[in-house]
XYZ file of C-alpha atoms in Angstrom:
299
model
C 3.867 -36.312 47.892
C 4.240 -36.364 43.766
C 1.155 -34.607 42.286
C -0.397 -36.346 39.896
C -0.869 -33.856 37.084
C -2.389 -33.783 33.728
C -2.067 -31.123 31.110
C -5.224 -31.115 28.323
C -3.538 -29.021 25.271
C -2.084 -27.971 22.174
C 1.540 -29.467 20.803
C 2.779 -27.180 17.743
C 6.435 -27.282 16.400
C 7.613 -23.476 16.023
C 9.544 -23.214 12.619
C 11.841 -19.739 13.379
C 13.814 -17.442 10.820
C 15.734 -14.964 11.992
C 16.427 -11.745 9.685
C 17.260 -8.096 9.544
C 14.069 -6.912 9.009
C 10.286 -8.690 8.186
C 9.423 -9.261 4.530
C 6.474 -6.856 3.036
C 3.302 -9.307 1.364
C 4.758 -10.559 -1.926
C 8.663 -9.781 -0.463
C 11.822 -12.269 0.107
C 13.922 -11.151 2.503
C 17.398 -12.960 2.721
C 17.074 -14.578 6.987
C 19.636 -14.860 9.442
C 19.139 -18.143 10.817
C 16.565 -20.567 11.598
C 15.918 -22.763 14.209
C 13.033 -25.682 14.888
C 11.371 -25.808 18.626
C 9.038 -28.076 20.089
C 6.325 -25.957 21.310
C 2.769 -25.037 21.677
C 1.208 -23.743 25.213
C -0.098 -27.368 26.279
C 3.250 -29.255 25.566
C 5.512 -26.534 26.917
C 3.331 -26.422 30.469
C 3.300 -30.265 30.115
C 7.373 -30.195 30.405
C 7.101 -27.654 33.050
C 5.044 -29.346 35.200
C 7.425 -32.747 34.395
C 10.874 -31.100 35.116
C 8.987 -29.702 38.202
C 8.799 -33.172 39.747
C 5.075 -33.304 38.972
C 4.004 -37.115 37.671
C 2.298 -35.598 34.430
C 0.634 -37.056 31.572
C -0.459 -34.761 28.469
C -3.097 -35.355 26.585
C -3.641 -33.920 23.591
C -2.720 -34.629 19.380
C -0.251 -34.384 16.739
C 0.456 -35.694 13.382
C 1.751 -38.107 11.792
C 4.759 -36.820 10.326
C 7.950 -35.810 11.221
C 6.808 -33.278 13.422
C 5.220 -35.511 15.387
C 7.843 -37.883 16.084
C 10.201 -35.320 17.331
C 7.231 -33.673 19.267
C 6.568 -36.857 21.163
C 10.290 -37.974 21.438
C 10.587 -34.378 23.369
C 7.811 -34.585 25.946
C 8.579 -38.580 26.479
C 12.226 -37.425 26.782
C 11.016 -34.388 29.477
C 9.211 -37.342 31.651
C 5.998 -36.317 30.392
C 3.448 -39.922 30.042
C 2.292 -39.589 26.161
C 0.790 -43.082 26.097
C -2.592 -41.234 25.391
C -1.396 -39.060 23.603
C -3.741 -39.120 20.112
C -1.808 -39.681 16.495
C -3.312 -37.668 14.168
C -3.056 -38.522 10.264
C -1.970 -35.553 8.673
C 0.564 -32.584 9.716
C 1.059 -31.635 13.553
C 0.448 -27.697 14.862
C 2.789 -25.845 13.644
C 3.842 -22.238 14.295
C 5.647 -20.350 11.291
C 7.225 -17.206 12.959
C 9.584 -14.700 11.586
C 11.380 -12.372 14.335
C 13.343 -9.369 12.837
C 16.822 -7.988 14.522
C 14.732 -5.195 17.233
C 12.239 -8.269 18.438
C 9.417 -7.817 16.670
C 7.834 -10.617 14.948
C 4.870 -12.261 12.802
C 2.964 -15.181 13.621
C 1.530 -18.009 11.661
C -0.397 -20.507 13.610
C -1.888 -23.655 11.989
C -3.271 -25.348 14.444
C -2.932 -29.141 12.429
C -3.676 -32.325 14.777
C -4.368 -29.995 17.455
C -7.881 -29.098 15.685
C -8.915 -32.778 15.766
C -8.653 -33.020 19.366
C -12.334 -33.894 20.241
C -14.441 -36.026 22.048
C -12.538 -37.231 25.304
C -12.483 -40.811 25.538
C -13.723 -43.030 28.563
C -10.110 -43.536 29.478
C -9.160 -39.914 29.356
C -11.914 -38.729 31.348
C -10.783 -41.246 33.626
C -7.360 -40.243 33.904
C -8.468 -36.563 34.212
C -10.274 -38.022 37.194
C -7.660 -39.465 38.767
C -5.451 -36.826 39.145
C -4.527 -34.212 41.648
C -4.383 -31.504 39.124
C -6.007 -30.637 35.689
C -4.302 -27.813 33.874
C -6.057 -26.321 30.459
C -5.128 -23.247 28.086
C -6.807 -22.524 25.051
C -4.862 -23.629 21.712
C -7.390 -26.579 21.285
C -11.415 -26.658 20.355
C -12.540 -25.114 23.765
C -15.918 -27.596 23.627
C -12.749 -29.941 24.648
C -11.248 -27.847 27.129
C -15.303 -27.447 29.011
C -15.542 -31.408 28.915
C -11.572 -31.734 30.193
C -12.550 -29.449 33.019
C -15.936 -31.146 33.655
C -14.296 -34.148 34.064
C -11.986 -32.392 36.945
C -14.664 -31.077 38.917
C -16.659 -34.202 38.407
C -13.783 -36.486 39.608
C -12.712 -33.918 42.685
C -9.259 -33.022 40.741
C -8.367 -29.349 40.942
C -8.745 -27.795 37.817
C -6.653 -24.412 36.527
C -7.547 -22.887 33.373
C -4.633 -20.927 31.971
C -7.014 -18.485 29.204
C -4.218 -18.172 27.072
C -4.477 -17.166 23.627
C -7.569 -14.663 24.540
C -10.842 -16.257 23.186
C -14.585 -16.262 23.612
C -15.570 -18.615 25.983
C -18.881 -21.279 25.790
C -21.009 -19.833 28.322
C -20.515 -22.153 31.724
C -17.019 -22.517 31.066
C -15.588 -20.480 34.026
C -18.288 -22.571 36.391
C -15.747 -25.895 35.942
C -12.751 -23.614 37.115
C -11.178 -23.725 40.678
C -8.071 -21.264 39.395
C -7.753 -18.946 36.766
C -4.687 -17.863 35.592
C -4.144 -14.833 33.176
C -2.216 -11.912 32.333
C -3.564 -8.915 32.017
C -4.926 -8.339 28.527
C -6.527 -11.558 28.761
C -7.953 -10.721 31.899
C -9.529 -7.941 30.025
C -10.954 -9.602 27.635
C -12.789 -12.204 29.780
C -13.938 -8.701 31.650
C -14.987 -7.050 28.992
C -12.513 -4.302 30.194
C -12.624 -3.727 33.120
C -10.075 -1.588 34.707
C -8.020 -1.019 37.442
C -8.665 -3.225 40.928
C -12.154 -3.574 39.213
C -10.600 -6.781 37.279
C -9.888 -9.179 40.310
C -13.651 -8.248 41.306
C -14.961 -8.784 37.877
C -12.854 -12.086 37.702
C -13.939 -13.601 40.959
C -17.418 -12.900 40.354
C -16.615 -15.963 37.641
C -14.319 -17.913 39.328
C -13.804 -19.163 42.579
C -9.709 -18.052 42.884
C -7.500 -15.877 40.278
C -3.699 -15.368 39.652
C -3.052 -12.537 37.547
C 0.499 -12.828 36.024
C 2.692 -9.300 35.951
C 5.260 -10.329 34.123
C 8.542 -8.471 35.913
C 6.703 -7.467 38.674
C 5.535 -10.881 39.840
C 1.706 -12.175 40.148
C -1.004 -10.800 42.284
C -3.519 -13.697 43.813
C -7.225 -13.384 45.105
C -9.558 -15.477 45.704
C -13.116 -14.712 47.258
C -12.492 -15.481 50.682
C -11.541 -11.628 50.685
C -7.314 -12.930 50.030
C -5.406 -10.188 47.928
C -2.121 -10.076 47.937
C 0.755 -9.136 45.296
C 3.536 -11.827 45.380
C 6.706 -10.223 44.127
C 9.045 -11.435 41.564
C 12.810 -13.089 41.926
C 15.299 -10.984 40.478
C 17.817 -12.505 37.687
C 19.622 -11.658 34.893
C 17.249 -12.019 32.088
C 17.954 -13.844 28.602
C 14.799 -14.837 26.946
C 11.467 -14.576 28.324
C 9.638 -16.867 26.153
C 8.806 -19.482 28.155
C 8.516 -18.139 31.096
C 4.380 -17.953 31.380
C 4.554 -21.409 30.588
C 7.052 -22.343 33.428
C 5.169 -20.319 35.844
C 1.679 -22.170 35.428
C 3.406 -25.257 34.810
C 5.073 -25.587 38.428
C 1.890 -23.571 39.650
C -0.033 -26.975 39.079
C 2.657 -29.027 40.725
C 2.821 -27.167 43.631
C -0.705 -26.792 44.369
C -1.034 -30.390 43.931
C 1.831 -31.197 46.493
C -0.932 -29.684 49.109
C 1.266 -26.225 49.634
C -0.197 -23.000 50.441
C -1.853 -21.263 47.265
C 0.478 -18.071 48.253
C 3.609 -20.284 48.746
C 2.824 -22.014 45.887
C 2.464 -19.029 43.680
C 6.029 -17.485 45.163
C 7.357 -21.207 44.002
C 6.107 -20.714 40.467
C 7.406 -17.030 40.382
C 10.628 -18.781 40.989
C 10.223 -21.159 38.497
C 9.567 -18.104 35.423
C 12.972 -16.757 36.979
C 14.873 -20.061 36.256
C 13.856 -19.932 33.051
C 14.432 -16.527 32.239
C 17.769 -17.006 32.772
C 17.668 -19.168 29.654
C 17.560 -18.539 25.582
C 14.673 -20.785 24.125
C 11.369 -22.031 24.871
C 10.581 -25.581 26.069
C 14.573 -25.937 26.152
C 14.409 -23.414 29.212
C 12.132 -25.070 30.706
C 13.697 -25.724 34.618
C 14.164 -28.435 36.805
C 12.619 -28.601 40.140
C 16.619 -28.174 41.410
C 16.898 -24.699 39.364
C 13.419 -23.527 41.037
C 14.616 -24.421 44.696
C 17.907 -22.854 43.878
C 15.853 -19.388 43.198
C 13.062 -19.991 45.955
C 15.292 -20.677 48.866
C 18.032 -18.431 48.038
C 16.114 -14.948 48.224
């Protein structure tokens, strides 16, 4: 079975300069290199979820400039269906992000076209509802993200909220959620920081089912039909570990929409954030569904 999946989020192109150090306000500071990356949370799990073998359409904005064009031509060229896919007049999300030599780096995020993505039409609440799997995260107005996930639950697709960047959520939010995925600081901040094995309680006491993402030490799953388990991580050579959140949720949705287990499905999606690892880059990391069974059958 291909899962029909659709991803409700943010595009952004990430402008990157590389230099020896990060300027001081009012400094110029002579860069490395730079490079230009299609990006932003919703595309990148969009691609994922594509390159996973999931049938996935992403809805969502961008602009009408250059940006734009090579922000579609990437997802179209990923197999992602951007035929509803909203053009925007004015500039597309884009990320301005300076990384210095030892890692560290400074963020600018403006969220463009993204911002105007409002008000689901009749036809995308209809294609939400046709689907085996709805997958949010949180880089667009989050009164869009509560009507994307109505529309799940209303139309009996799964829904998956990945609550990434951290935010306050509309109260009733979490009540249109079948799976939550976070990491841990987000998980504290839905929790209001709670600590310890106090979080998965405090979580499910919101949600029905919760993957907490560990980064190198894999993801631990519960759910309140009293399931808690820790599902380890594949071991690889690591390159880049940009992406690799993204990768993980993204083949997360496809594999819980081809009907598997939730804990086989998570250990398939650990395998998945391995592949990419491997990798230097962000959505260009992104794996194939050949890469992830390479990693999941071969441990």
């Amino acid at each position: 079975m291909t899962p029909r999946v659709v991803v409700a989020g943010s595009a952004n192109m990430d402008l990157v300069g590389l230099a020896e150090r990060l300027p001081r306000p009012g400094e110029t500071v002579l860069g490395d290199d730079f490079v230009m990356i299609p990006g932003g949370k919703g595309a990148n799990q969009a691609i994922a979820a594509a390159r996973a073998g999931g049938q996935t359409a992403f809805l969502g904005a961008i602009g009408s400039d250059a940006f734009g064009v090579t922000l579609n031509a990437r997802l179209d060229a990923s197999g992602v269906d951007m035929s509803r896919v909203r053009t925007s007049y004015g500039s597309s999300g884009v990320a301005v992000i300076m990384v210095d030599r030892a890692g560290e780096n400074s963020i600018l995020v403006s969220p463009g076209a993204n911002r105007s993505f409002t008000g689901l039409t009749d036809d995308e609440t209809a294609t939400i509802a046709a689907a085996d799997v709805l997958l949010c995260q949180q880089e667009i107005p989050l009164e869009t993200v509560f009507a994307a996930l109505r529309a799940g639950r209303a139309g009996g697709t799964r829904t998956i909220l990945n609550a990434a960047p951290a935010r306050d959520l509309p109260a009733g939010l979490l009540d249109e959620v079948d799976l939550l995925v976070v990491n841990e600081t987000e998980a504290h901040e839905i929790t209001g920081g709670a600590a310890g094995g106090d979080v998965m309680a405090a979580l499910l006491a919101l949600v029905p089912r919760v993957v907490l993402t560990l980064s190198g030490a894999g993801s631990r799953y519960a759910d309140r039909d009293g399931a808690d388990a820790h599902v380890p991580a594949f071991r690889v050579e690591v390159a880049d570990t940009t992406a690799a959140g993204d990768a993980f949720t993204g083949a997360l949705a496809v594999a819980w929409g081809e009907g598997r287990d939730i804990l086989d499905a998570i250990r398939w999606a650990n395998a998945a954030g391995a592949a990419c690892v491997r990798k230097v880059g962000a959505s260009s990391a992104l794996p194939t569904r050949d890469e992830i069974e390479s990693i999941y059958h071969a441990a």
